[in-house]
PDB file of C-alpha atoms in Angstrom:
ATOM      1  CA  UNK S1211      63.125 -13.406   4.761  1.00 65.00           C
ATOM      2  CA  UNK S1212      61.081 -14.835   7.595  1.00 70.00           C
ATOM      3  CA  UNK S1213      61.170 -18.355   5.670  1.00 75.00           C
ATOM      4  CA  UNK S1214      64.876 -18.192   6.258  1.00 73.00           C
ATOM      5  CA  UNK S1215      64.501 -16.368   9.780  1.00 75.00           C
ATOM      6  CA  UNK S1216      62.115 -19.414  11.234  1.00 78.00           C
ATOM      7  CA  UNK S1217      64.700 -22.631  10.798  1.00 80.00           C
ATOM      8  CA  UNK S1218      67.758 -20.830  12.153  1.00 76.00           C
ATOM      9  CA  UNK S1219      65.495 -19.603  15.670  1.00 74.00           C
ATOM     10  CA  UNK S1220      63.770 -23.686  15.543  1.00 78.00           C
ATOM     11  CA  UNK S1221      67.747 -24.684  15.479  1.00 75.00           C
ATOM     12  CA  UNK S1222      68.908 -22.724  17.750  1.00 77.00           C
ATOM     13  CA  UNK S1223      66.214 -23.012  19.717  1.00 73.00           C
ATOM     14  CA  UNK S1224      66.760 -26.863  19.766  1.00 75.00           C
ATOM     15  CA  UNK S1225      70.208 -26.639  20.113  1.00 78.00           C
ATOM     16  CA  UNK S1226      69.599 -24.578  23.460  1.00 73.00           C
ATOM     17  CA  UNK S1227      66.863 -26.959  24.798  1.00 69.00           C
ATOM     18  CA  UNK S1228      69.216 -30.317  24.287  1.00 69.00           C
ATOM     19  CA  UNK S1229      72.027 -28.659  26.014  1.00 67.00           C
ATOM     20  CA  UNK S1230      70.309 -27.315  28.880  1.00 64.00           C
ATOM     21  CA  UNK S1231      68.721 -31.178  29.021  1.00 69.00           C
ATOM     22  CA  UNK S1232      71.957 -32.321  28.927  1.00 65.00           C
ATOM     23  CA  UNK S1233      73.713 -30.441  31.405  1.00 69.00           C
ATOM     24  CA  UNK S1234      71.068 -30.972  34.153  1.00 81.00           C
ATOM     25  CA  UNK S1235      71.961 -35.087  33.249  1.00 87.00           C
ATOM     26  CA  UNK S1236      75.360 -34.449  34.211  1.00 89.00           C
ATOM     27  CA  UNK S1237      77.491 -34.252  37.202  1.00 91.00           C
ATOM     28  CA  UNK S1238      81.432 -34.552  37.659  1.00 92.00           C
ATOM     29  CA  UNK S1239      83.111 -36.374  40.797  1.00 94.00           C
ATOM     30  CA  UNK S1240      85.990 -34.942  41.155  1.00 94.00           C
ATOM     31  CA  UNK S1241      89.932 -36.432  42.455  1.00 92.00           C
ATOM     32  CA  UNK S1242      90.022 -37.710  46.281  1.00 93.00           C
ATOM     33  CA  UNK S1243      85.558 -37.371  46.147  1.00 95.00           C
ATOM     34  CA  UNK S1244      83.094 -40.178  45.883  1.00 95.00           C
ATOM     35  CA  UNK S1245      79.343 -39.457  45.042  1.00 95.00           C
ATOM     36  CA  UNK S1246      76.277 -41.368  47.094  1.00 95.00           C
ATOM     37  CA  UNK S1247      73.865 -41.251  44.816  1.00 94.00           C
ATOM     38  CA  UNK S1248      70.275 -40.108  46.179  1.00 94.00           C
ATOM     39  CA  UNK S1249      67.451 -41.689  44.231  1.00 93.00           C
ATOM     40  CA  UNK S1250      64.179 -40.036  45.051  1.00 92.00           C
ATOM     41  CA  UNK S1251      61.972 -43.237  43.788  1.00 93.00           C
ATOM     42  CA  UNK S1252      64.452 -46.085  45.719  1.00 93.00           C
ATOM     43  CA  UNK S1253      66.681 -44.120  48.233  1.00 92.00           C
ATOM     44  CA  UNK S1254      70.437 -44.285  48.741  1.00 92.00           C
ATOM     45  CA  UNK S1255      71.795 -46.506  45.890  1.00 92.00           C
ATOM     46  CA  UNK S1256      74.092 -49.817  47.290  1.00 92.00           C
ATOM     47  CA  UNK S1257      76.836 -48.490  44.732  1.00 91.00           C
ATOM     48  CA  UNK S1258      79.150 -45.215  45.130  1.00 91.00           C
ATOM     49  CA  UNK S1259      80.231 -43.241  41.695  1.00 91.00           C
ATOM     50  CA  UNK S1260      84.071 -42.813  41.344  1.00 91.00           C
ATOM     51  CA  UNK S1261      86.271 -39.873  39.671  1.00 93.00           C
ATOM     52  CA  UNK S1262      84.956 -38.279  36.706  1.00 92.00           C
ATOM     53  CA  UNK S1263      81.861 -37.590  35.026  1.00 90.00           C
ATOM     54  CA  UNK S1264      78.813 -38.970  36.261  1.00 90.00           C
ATOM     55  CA  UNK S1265      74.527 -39.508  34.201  1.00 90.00           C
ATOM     56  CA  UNK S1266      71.535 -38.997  36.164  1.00 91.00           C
ATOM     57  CA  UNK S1267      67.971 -38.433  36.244  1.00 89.00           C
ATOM     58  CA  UNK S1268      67.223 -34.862  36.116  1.00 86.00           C
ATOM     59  CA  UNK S1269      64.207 -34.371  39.535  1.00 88.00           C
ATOM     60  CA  UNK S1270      64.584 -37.951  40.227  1.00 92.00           C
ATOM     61  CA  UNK S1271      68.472 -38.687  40.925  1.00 92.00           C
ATOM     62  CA  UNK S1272      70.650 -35.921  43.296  1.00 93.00           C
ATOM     63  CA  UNK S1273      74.274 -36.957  43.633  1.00 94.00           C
ATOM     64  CA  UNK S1274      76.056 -36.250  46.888  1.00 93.00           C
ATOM     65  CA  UNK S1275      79.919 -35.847  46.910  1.00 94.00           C
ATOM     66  CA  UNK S1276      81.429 -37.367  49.939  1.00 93.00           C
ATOM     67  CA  UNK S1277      85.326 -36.465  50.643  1.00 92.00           C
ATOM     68  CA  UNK S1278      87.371 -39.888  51.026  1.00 92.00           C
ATOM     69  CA  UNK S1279      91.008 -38.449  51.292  1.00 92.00           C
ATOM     70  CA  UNK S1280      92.147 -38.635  54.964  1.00 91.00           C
ATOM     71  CA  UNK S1281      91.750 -35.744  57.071  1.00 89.00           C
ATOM     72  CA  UNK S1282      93.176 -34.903  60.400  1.00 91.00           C
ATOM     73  CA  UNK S1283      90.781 -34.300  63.473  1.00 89.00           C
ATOM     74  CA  UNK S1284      91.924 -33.114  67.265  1.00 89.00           C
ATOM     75  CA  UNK S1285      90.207 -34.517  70.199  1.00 87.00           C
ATOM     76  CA  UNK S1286      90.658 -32.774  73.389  1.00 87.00           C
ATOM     77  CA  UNK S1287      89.889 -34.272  76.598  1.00 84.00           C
ATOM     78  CA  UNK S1288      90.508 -33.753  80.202  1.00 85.00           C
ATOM     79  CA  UNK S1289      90.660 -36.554  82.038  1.00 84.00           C
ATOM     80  CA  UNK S1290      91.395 -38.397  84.835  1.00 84.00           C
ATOM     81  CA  UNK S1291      94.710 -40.566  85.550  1.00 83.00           C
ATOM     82  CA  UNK S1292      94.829 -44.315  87.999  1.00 85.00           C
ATOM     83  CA  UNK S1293      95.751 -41.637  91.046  1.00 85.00           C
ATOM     84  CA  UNK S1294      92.714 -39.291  90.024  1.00 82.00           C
ATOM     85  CA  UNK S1295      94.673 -36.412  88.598  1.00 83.00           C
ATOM     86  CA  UNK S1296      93.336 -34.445  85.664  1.00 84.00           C
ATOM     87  CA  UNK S1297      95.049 -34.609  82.832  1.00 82.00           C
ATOM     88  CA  UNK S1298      94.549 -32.451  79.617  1.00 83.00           C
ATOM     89  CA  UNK S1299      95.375 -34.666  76.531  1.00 82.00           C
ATOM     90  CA  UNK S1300      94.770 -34.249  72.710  1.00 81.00           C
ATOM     91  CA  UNK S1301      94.517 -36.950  70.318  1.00 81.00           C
ATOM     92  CA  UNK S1302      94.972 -35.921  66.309  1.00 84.00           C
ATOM     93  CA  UNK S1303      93.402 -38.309  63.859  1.00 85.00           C
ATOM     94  CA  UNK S1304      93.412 -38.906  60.699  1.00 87.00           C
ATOM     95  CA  UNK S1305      90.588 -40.572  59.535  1.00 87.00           C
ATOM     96  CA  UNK S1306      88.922 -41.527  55.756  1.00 89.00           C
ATOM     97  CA  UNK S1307      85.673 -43.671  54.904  1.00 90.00           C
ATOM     98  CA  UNK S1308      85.365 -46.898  53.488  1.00 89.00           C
ATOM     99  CA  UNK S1309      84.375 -46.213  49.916  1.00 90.00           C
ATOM    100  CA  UNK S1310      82.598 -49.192  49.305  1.00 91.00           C
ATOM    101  CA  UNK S1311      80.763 -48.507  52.765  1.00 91.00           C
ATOM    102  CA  UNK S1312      79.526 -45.073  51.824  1.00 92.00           C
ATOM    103  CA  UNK S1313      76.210 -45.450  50.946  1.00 94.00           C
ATOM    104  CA  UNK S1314      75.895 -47.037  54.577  1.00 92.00           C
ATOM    105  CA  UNK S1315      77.433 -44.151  56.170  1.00 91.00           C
ATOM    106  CA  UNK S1316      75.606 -41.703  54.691  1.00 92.00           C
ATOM    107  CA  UNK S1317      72.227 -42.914  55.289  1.00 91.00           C
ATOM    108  CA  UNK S1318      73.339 -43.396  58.784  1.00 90.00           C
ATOM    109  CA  UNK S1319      75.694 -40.341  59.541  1.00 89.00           C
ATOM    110  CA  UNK S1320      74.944 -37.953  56.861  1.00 87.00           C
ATOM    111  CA  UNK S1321      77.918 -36.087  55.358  1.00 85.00           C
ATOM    112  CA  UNK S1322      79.331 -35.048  59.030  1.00 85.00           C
ATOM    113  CA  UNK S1323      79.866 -38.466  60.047  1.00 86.00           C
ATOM    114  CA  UNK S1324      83.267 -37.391  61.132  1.00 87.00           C
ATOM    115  CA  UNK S1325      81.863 -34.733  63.323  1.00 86.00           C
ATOM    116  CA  UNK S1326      79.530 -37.106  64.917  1.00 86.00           C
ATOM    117  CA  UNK S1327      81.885 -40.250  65.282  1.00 85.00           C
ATOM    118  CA  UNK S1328      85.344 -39.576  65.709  1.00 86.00           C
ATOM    119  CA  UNK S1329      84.773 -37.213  69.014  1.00 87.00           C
ATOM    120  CA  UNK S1330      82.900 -40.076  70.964  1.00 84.00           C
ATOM    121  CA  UNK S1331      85.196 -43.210  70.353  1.00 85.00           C
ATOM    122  CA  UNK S1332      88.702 -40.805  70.289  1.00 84.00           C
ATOM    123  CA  UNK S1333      87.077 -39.808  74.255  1.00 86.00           C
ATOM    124  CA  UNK S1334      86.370 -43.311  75.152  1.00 86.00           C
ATOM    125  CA  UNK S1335      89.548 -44.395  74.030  1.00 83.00           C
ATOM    126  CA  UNK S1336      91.509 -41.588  75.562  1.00 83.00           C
ATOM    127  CA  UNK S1337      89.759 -41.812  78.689  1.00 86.00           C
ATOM    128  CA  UNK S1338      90.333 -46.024  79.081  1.00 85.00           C
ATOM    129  CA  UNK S1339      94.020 -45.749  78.134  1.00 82.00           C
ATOM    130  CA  UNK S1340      95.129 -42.428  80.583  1.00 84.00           C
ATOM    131  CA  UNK S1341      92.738 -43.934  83.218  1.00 85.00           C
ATOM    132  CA  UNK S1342      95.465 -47.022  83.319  1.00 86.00           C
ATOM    133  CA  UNK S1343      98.234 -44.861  84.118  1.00 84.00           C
ATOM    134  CA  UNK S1344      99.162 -42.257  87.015  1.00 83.00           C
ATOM    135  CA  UNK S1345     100.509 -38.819  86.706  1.00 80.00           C
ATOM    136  CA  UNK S1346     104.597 -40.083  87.090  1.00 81.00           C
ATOM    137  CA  UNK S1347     104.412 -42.869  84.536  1.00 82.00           C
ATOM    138  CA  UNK S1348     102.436 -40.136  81.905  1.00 79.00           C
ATOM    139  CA  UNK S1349     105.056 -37.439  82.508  1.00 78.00           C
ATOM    140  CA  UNK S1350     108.319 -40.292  82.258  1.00 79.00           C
ATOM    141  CA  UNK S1351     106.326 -41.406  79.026  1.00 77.00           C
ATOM    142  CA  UNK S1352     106.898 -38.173  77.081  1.00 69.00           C
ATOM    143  CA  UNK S1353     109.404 -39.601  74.638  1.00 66.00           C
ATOM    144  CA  UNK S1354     106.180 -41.432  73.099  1.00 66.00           C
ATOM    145  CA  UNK S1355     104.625 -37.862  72.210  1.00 54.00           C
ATOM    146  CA  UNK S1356     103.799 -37.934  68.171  1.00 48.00           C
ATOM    147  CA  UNK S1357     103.174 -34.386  67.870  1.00 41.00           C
ATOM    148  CA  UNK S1358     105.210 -31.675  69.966  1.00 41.00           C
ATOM    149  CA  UNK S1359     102.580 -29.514  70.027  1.00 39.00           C
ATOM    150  CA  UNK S1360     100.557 -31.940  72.245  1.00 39.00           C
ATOM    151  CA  UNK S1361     101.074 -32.458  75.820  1.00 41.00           C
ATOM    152  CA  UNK S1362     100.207 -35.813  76.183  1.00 41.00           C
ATOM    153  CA  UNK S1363      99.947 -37.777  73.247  1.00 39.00           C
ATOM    154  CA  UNK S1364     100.634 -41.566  72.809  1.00 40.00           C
ATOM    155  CA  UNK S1365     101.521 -43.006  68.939  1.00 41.00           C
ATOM    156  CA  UNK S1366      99.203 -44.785  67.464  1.00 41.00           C
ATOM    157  CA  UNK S1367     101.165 -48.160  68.161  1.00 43.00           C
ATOM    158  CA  UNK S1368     100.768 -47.521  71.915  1.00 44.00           C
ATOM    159  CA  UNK S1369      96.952 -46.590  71.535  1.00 43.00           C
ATOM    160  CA  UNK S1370      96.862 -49.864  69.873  1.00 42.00           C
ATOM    161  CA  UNK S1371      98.559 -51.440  72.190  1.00 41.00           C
ATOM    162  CA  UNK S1372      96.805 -50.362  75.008  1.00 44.00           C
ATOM    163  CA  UNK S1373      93.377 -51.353  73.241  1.00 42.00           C
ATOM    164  CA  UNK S1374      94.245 -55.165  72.229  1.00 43.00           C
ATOM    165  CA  UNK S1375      95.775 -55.873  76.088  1.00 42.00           C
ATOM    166  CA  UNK S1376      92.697 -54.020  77.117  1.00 42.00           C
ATOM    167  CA  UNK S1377      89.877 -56.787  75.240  1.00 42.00           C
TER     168      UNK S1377
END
């Protein structure tokens, strides 16, 4: 009996150890995500992974999944108008990453690069563009609003605009 007993618990015993091997190879990427992958020998890898299902080196590899769809993001800002008026605008966003600059972005940024760079350019360019308009030209430019919920938000065609006259 044990002569039969022994194979069967060496097979399954195998059988367990190759998939649990296996499984700690493999990672999946799913629709809309890239992975960075971290290598703990060389660093960030130049390449990003696409969709599906990804090999790597169990302890030595970690992939991170970075979101590349486009996401919206509201910037609020009070500031000042050419007559020195406050003015409290909002600014939505939408923003994605360069996937074949991700690897770049994540060393620099982490995986909160939106929280750390959208806020600080959306406020310098909000700031530079109501800055070259008083109160009475904002309020007779309400027809440009994008978003009704805003109060004073310009399209992205008059951001632009305003930023290529500006340089």
């Amino acid at each position: 009996m044990e002569r039969l007993v022994m194979p069967v618990v060496r097979a399954g015993a195998g059988i367990f150890g190759v998939s649990l091997i296996g499984s700690s190879c493999l990672y999946n990427v799913e629709g809309g995500h890239r992975a960075v992958m971290y290598d703990k020998i060389r660093g960030v890898l130049p390449q990003s992974v696409g969709e599906g299902t990804g090999f790597k080196i169990p302890m030595v590899q970690e992939p991170i999944i970075m979101d590349v769809r486009s996401r919206p993001k509201e910037i609020r800002s009070i500031t000042g108008t050419k007559d020195l008026q406050m003015v409290n605008i909002y600014l939505r966003v939408l923003s994605r990453p360069r996937v074949d600059k991700l690897p770049v972005i994540f060393q620099k940024y982490n995986t909160n690069w939106e929280d750390r760079v959208i806020p600080s350019i959306g406020n310098e360019v909000l700031k530079s563009v109501v800055a070259q308009y008083n109160a009475e030209q904002l309020l007779s430019m309400r027809e440009q609003i994008s978003f009704p919920s805003a109060s004073f938000t310009f399209t992205k065609a008059a951001m632009t605009t305003q930023l290529h006259s500006s340089h």
